[in-house]
Coordinates of C-alpha atoms and ligand atoms in Angstrom, one line a residue:
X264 CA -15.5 -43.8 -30.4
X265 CA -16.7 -42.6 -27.0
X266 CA -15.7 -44.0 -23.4
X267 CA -17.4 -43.9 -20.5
X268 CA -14.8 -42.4 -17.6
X269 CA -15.0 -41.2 -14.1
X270 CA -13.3 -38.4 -12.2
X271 CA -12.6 -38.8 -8.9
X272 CA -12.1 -35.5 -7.0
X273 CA -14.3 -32.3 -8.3
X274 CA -12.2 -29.8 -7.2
X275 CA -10.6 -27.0 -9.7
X276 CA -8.8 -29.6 -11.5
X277 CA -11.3 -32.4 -11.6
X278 CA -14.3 -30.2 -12.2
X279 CA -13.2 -28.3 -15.1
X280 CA -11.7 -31.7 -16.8
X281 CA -15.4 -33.4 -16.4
X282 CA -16.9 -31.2 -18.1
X283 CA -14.1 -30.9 -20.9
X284 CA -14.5 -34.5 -21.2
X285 CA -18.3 -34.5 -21.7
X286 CA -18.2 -32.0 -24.2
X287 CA -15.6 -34.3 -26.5
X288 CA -18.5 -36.7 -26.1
X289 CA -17.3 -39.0 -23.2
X290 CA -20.0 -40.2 -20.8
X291 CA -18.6 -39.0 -17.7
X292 CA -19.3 -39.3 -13.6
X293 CA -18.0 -36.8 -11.5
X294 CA -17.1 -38.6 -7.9
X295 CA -16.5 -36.5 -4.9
X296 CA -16.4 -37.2 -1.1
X297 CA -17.7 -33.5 -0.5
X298 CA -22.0 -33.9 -1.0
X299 CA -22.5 -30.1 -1.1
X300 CA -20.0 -29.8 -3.9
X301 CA -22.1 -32.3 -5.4
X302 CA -25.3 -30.9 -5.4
X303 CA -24.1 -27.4 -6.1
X304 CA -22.6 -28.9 -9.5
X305 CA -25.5 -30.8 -10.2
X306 CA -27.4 -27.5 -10.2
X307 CA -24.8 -26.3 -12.8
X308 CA -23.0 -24.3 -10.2
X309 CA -19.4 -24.0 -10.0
X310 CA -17.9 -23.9 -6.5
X311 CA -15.1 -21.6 -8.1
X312 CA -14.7 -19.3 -10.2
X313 CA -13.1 -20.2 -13.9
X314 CA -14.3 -18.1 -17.0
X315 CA -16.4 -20.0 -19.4
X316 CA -16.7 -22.9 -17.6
X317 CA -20.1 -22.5 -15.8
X318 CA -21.7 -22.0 -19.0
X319 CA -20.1 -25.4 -20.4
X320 CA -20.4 -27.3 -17.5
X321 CA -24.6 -26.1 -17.8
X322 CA -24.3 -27.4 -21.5
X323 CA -22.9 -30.6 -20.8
X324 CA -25.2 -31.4 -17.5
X325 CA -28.3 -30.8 -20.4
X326 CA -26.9 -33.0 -22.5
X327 CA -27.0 -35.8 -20.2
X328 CA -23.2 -37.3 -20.3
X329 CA -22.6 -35.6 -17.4
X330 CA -23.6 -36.3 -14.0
X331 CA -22.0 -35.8 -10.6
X332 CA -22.1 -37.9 -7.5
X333 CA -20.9 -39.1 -4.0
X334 CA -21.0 -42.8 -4.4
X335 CA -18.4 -44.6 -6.0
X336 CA -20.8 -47.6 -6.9
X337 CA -21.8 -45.2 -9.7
X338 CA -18.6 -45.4 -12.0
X339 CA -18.9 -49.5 -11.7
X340 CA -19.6 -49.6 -16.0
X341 CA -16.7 -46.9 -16.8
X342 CA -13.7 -48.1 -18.7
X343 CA -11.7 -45.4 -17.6
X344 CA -11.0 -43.6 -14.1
X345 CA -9.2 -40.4 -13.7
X346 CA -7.6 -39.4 -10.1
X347 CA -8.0 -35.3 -9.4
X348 CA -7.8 -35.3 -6.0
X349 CA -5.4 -32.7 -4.3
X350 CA -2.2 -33.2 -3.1
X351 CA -1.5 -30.3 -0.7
X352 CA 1.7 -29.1 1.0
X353 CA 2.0 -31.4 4.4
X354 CA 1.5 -29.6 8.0
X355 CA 4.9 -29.3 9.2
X356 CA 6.7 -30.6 6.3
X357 CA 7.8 -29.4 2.7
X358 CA 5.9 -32.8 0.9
X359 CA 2.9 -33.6 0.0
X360 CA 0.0 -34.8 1.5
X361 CA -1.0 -38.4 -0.8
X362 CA -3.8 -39.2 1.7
X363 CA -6.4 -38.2 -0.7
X364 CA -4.9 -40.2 -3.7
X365 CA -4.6 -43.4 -1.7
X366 CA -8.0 -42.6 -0.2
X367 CA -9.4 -42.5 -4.4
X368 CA -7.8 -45.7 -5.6
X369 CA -9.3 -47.2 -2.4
X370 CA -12.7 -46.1 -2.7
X371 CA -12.8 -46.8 -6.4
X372 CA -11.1 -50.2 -6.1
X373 CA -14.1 -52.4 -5.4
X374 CA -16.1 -51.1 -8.1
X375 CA -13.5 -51.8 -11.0
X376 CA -14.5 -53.7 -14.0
X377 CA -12.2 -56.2 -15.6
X378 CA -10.1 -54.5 -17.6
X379 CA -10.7 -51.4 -16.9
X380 CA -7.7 -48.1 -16.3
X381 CA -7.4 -46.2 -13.5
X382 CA -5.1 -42.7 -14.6
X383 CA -3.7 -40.4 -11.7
X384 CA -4.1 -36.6 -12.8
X385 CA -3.1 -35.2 -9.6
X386 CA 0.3 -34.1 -9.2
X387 CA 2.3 -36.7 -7.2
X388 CA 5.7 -37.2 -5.6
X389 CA 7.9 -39.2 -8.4
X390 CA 7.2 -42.9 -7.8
X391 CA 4.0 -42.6 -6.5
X392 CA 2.5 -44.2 -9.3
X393 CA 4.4 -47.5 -8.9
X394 CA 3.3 -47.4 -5.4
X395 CA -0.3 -47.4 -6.3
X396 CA -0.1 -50.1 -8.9
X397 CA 1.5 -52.4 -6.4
X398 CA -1.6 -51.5 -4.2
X399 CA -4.2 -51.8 -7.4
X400 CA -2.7 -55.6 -7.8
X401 CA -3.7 -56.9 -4.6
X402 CA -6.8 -54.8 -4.8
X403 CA -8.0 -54.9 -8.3
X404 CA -5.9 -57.5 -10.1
X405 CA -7.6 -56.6 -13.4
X406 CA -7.3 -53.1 -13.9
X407 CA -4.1 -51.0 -14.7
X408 CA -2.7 -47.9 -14.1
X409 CA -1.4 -45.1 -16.0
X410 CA -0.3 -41.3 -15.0
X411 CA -1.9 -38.5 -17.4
X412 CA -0.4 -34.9 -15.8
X413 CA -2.5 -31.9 -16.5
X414 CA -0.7 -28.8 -17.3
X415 CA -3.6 -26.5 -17.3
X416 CA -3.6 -22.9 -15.9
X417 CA -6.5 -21.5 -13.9
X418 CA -8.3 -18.4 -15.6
X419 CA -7.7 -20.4 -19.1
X420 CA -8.4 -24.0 -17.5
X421 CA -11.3 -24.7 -20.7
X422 CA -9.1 -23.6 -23.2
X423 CA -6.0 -25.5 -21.8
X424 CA -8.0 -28.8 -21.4
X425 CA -9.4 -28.6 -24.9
X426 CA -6.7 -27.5 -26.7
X427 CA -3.4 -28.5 -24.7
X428 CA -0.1 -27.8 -25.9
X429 CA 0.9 -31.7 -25.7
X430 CA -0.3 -35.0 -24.2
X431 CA 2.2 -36.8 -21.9
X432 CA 1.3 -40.2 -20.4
X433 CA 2.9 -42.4 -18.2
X434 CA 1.8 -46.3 -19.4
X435 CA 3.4 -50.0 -18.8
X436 CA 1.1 -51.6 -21.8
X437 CA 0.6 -50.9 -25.3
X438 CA -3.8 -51.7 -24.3
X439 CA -3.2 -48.2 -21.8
X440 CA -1.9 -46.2 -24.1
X441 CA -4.3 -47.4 -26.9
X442 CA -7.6 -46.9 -24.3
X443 CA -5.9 -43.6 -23.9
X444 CA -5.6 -42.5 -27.3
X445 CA -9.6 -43.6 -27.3
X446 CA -10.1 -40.8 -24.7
X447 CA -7.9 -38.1 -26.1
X448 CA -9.1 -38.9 -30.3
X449 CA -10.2 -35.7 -30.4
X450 CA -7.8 -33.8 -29.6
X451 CA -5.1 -36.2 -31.7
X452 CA -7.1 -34.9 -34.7
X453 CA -6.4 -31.3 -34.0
X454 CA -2.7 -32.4 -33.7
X455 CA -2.0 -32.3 -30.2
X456 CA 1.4 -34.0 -30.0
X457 CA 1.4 -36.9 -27.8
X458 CA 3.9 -38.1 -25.3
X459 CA 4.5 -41.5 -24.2
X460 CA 6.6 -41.9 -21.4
X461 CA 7.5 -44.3 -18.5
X462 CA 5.3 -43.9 -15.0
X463 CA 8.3 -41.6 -13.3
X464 CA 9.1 -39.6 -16.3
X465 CA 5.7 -38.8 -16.9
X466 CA 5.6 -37.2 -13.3
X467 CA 8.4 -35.9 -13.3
X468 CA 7.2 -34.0 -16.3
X469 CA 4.8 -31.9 -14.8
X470 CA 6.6 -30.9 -11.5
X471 CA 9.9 -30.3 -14.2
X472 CA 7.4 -28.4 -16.1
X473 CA 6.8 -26.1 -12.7
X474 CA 9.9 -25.7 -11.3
X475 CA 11.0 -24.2 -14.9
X476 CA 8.2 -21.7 -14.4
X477 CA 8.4 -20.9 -11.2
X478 CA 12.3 -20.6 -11.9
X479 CA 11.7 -17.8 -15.0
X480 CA 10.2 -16.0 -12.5
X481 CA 12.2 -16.0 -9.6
X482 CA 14.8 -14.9 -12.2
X483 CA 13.1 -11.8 -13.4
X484 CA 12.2 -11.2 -9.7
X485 CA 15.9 -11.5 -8.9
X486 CA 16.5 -8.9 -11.6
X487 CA 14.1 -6.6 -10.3
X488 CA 16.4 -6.6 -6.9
X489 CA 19.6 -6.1 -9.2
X490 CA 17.6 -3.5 -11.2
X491 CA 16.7 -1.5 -8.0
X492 CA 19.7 -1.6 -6.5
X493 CA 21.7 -0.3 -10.1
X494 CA 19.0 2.4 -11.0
X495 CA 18.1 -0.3 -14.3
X496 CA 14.5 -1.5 -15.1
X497 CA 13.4 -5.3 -14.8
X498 CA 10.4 -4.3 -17.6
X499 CA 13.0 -3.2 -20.2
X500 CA 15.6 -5.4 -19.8
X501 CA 12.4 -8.5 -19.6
X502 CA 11.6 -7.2 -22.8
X503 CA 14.9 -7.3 -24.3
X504 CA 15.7 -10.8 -23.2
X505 CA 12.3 -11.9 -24.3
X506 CA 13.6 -11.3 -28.1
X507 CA 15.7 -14.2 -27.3
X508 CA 13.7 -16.9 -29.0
X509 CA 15.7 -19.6 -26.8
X510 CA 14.9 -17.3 -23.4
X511 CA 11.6 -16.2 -24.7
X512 CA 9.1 -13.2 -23.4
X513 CA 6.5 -15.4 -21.3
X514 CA 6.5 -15.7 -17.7
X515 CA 9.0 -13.2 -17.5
X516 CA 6.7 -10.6 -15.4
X517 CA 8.1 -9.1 -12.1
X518 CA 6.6 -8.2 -9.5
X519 CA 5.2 -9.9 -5.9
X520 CA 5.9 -13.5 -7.0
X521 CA 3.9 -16.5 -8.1
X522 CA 1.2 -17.9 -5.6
X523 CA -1.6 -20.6 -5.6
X524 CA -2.4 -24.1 -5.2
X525 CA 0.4 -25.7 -7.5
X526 CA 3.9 -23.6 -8.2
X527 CA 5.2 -23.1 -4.6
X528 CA 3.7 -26.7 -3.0
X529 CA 4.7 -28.4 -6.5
X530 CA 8.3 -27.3 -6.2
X531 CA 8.6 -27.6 -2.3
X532 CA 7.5 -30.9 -2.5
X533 CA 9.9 -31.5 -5.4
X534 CA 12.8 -30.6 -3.4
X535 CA 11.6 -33.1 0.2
X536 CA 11.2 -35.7 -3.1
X537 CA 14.8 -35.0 -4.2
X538 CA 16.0 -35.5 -0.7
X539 CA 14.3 -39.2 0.2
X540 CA 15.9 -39.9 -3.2
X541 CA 19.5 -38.9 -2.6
X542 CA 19.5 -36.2 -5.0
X543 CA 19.0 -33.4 -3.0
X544 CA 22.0 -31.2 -4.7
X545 CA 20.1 -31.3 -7.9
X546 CA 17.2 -29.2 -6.5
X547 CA 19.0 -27.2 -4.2
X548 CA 18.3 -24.5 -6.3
X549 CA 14.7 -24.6 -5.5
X550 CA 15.2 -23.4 -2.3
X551 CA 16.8 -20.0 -3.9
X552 CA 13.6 -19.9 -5.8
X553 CA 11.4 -20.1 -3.2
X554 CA 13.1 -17.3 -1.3
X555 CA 13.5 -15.0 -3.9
X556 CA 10.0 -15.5 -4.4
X557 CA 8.8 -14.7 -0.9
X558 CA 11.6 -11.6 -0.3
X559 CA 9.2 -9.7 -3.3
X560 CA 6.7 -9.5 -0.9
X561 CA 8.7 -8.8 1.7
X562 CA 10.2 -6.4 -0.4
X563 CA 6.7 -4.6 -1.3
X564 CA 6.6 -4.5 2.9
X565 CA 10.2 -2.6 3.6
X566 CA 8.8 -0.1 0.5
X567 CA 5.4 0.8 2.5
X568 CA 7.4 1.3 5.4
X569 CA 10.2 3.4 3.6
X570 CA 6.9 5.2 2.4
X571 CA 4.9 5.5 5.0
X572 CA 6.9 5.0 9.0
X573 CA 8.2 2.1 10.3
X574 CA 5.3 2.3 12.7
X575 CA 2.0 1.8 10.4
X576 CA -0.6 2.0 12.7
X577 CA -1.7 5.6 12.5
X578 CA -2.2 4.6 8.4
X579 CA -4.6 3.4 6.1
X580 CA -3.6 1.0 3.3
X581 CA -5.9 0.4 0.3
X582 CA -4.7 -2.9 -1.2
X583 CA -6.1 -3.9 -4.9
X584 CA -6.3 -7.5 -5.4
X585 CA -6.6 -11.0 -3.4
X586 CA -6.6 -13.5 -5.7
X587 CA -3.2 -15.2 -6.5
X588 CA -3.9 -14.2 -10.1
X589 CA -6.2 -12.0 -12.1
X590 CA -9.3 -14.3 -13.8
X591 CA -9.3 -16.4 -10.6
X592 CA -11.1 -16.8 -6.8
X593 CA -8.1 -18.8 -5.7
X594 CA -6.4 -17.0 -2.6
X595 CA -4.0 -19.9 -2.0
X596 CA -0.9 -19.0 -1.0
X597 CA -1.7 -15.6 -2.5
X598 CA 1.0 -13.1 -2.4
X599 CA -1.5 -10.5 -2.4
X600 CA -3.2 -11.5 0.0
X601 CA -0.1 -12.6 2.7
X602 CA 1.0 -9.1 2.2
X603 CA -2.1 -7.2 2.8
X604 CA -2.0 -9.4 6.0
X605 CA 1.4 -8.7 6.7
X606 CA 0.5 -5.1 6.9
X607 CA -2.4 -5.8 8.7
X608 CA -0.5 -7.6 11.6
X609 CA 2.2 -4.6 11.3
X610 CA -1.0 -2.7 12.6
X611 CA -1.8 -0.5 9.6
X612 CA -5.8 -0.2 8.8
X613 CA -5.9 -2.5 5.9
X614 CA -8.7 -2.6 3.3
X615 CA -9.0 -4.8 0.6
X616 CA -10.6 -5.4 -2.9
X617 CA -11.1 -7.6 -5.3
X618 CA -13.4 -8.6 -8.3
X619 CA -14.2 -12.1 -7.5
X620 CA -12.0 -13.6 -4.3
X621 CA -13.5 -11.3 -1.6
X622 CA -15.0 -14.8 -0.3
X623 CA -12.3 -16.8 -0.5
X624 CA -10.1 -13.7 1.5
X625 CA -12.6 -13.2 4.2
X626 CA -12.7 -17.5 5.2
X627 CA -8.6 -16.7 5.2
X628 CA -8.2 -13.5 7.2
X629 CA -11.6 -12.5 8.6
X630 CA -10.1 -9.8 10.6
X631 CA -8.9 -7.7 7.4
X632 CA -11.1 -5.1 6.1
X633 CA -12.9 -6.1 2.6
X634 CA -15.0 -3.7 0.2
X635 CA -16.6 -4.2 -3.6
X636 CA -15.9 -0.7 -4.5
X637 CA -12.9 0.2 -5.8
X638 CA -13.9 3.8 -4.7
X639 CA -14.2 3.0 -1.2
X640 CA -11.2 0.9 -0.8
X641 CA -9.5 3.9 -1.8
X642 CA -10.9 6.6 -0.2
X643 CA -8.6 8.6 2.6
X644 CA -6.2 6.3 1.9
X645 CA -2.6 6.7 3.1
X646 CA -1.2 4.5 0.3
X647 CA -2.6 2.3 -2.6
X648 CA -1.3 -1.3 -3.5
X649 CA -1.9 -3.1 -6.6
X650 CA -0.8 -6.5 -6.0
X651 CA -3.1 -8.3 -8.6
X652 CA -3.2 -7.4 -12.0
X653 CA -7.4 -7.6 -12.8
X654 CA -7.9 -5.6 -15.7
X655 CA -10.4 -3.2 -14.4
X656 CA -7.6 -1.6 -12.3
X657 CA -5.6 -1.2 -15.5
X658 CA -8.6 1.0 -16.7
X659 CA -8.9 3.0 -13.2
X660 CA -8.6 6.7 -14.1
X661 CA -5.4 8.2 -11.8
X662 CA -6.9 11.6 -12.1
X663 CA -10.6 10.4 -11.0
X664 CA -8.8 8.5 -7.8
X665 CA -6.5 11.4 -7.0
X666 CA -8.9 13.2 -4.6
X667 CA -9.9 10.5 -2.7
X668 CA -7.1 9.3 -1.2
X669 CA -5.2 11.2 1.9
X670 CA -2.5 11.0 -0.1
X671 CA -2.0 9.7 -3.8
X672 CA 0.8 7.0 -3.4
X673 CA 1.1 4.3 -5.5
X674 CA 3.1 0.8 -5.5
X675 CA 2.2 -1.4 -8.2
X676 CA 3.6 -4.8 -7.5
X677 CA 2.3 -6.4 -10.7
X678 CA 4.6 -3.6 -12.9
X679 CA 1.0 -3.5 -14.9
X680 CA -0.1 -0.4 -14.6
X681 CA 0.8 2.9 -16.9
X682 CA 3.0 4.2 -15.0
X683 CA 3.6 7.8 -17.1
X684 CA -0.1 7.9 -17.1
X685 CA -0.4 7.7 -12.9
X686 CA 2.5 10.3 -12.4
X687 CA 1.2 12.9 -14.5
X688 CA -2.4 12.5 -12.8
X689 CA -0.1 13.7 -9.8
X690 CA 0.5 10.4 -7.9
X691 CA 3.9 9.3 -6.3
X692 CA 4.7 5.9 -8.1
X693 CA 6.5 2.6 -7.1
X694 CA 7.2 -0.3 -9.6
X695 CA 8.9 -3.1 -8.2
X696 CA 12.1 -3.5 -10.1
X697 CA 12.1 0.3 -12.1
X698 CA 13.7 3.2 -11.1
X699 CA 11.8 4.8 -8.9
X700 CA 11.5 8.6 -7.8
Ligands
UGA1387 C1 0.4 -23.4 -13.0 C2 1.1 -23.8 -14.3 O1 1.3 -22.6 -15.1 C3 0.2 -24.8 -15.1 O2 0.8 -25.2 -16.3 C4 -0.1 -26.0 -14.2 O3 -0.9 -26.9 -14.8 C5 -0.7 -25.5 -12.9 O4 0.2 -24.6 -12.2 C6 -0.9 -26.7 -12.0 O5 0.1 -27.3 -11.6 O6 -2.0 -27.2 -11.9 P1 -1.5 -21.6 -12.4 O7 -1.2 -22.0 -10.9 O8 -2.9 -21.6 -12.8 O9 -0.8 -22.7 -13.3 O10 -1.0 -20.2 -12.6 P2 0.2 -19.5 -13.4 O11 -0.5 -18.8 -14.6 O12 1.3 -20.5 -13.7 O13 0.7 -18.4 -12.4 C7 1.3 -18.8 -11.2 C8 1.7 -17.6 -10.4 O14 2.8 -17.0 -11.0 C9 0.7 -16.5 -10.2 O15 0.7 -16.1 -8.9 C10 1.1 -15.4 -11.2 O16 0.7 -14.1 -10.7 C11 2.6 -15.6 -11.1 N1 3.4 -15.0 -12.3 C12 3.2 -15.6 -13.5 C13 4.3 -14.0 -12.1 O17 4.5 -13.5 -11.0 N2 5.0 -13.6 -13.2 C14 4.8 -14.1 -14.4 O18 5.5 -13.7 -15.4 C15 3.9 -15.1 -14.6

């Protein structure tokens, strides 16, 4: 049986679940506030970049489930609506921002059927959700409201939402659950297990989910320090841990730290939550997270300097990478990015490529230099940093590169690139975290 649903918000999240939707064979109206973002995904356009999904969201716009608007008046037959909005870090403040939530529920308030169920995607502040259905029972005293947390990654966002590793809702009736189970029937038949769970468990599940990763890397990150300082190496000993079935090998790469639009707001806004709550002990340990995480790039900074001079601006830095992660246009609170920045501000000559997120850099930090070639970011360069892990620079030849550069030096703050194979070609090496000559 097929629903007919609306997604309010058509951002990353919201425009890559759309279309997921569709293609189980949902009817489905995309809502957003933002007309150009409309239009452009009307024309089968994605304002993003996301492998694969262009090419299903042009599928499911021929097929005629999909469709993508600005008014809300559109979704008034839908049984089910689901909230995408963002929820960004606060100005001045480690929370998040709910304005765009609130704003959704508002907007699609007056055009709910009787009966119909509202379900907050976004990731929200625990007890949000019984905020919002005290608000939907003065404004829509016939719908409900459930919490359905997406725990999709970008660069495998399709493949996530179609094939998710579990289900969790947050429901008060036995009818949300079942209209639920409706949406999701699908992927119940390929066995995805299914979690049902009070409204604040089931957000706490996602921002749990989060911290833990976030957490697994600010460990190995915090071994790298250990390893550097000992003479040991944080790949080695990552792989020997991994063997643990109960520690596991994922999520356990060092290097410059996680970025982007969800781990570091998700778990700052976890620990202002903690606090209004009186349980701000229990996430103190957050805070040690986030720091570890932003001393790796400080830590890539202190290298170039120990490299280079304390005073950069008689050198040219060739920095590979922009995006927070390889597969993705995202430059969020990109560690790449904030370091090729860093530098930048230091006064070094900074110039900087990447595959897809050249755009997204530029809006960010207009005054840092930008090339498409590999080659030229390179050339006369003082010092190369690989500080996201595409794969073409995996398949760079060392040798090829050698020549151009001023001098061949190396720091690879993604500890993914062969490092034998770059010291032989001739080129001084750094890894984060390895003994390092
Ligand atoms: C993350 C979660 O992995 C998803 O489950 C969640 O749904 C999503 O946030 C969200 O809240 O929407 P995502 O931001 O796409 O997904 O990226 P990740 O693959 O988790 O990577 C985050 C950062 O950690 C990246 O900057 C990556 O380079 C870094 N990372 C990852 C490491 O530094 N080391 C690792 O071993 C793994």
């Amino acid at each position: 049986m097929t629903s007919t649903l609306s997604v309010i918000g058509t951002g990353y999240l919201g425009a890559t679940y759309a279309a997921c939707m569709s293609s189980l064979g949902h009817t489905v109206i995309g809502i957003d506030t933002d007309r150009e973002k409309v239009d452009q995904l009307t024309r089968g356009e994605l304002p993003f970049f996301e492998p694969g999904l262009e090419n299903l969201l042009k599928i499911e716009l021929a097929s005629g489930r999909l469709t993508f608007t600005t008014n809300f008046a559109a979704a008034t037959d839908a049984d089910v609506h689901f909230i995408c909005v963002g929820t960004p870090q606060k100005e001045n403040s480690l929370a998040a921002d709910l304005s765009y939530v609130e704003d959704a529920l508002a907007s699609i308030a007056p055009h709910l059927k009787s009966g119909s169920l509202v379900v907050g995607k976004s990731t929200v502040p625990v007890g949000t959700a019984q905020k919002l259905i005290e608000r939907l029972a003065i404004l829509a005293p016939q719908s409900d409201l459930a919490w359905n947390p997406e725990f999709t990654r970008e660069g495998f966002a399709v493949e996530d939402s179609l094939r998710p590793d579990r289900i969790v809702i947050g429901v008060t009736s036995d009818r949300a659950e079942a209209i639920l189970r409706t949406v999701y029937a699908p992927l119940l038949d390929i066995k995805t297990p299914w979690i049902r769970a009070d409204l604040p468990t089931a957000e706490l599940v996602k921002v749990a989910a989060n911290s833990f990763l976030a957490t697994k890397i600010s460990f190995i990150n915090a071994m790298a320090e250990v390893c550097e300082a000992a003479g040991g190496d944080v790949t080695v000993l990552a792989t020997a841990i991994g063997y643990d079935a109960r520690i596991g090998n994922k999520f356990l790469k060092a290097g410059i730290g996680f970025g982007g639009g969800c781990l570091p707001k998700d778990i700052r806004a976890f620990i202002a939550r903690a606090e209004e709550l009186g349980a701000t002990q229990a996430l103190e340990f957050l805070r040690d997270i986030d720091s570890i995480n932003l001393r790796a790039r400080q830590r890539v900074i202190d290298v170039v300097r120990l490299q280079l001079s304390e005073d950069l601006s008689s050198y040219k830095i060739a920095v590979l990478g922009a995006a927070y992660k390889p597969d993705s246009d995202d430059v969020r609170d990109s560690p790449a990015l904030d370091i090729a920045a860093q530098l930048h501000a230091a006064g070094a000559s900074v110039t900087v490529h990447d595959p897809k997120a050249i755009a997204n850099a530029k809006k960010r930090f207009p005054s840092l230099g930008f090339t498409e070639s590999v080659t030229e970011c390179i050339t006369d360069s003082d010092l190369v940093l690989h500080l996201t892990e595409w794969r073409e620079y995996r398949d760079l030849d060392p040798e090829v590169l050698l020549s151009l550069t001023k001098t061949p030096r190396m720091i690879d703050g993604r500890n993914a690139l062969d490092r034998d194979r770059w010291v032989s070609a001739g080129w001084k090496f750094h890894a984060l975290g390895r003994a390092n000559s």
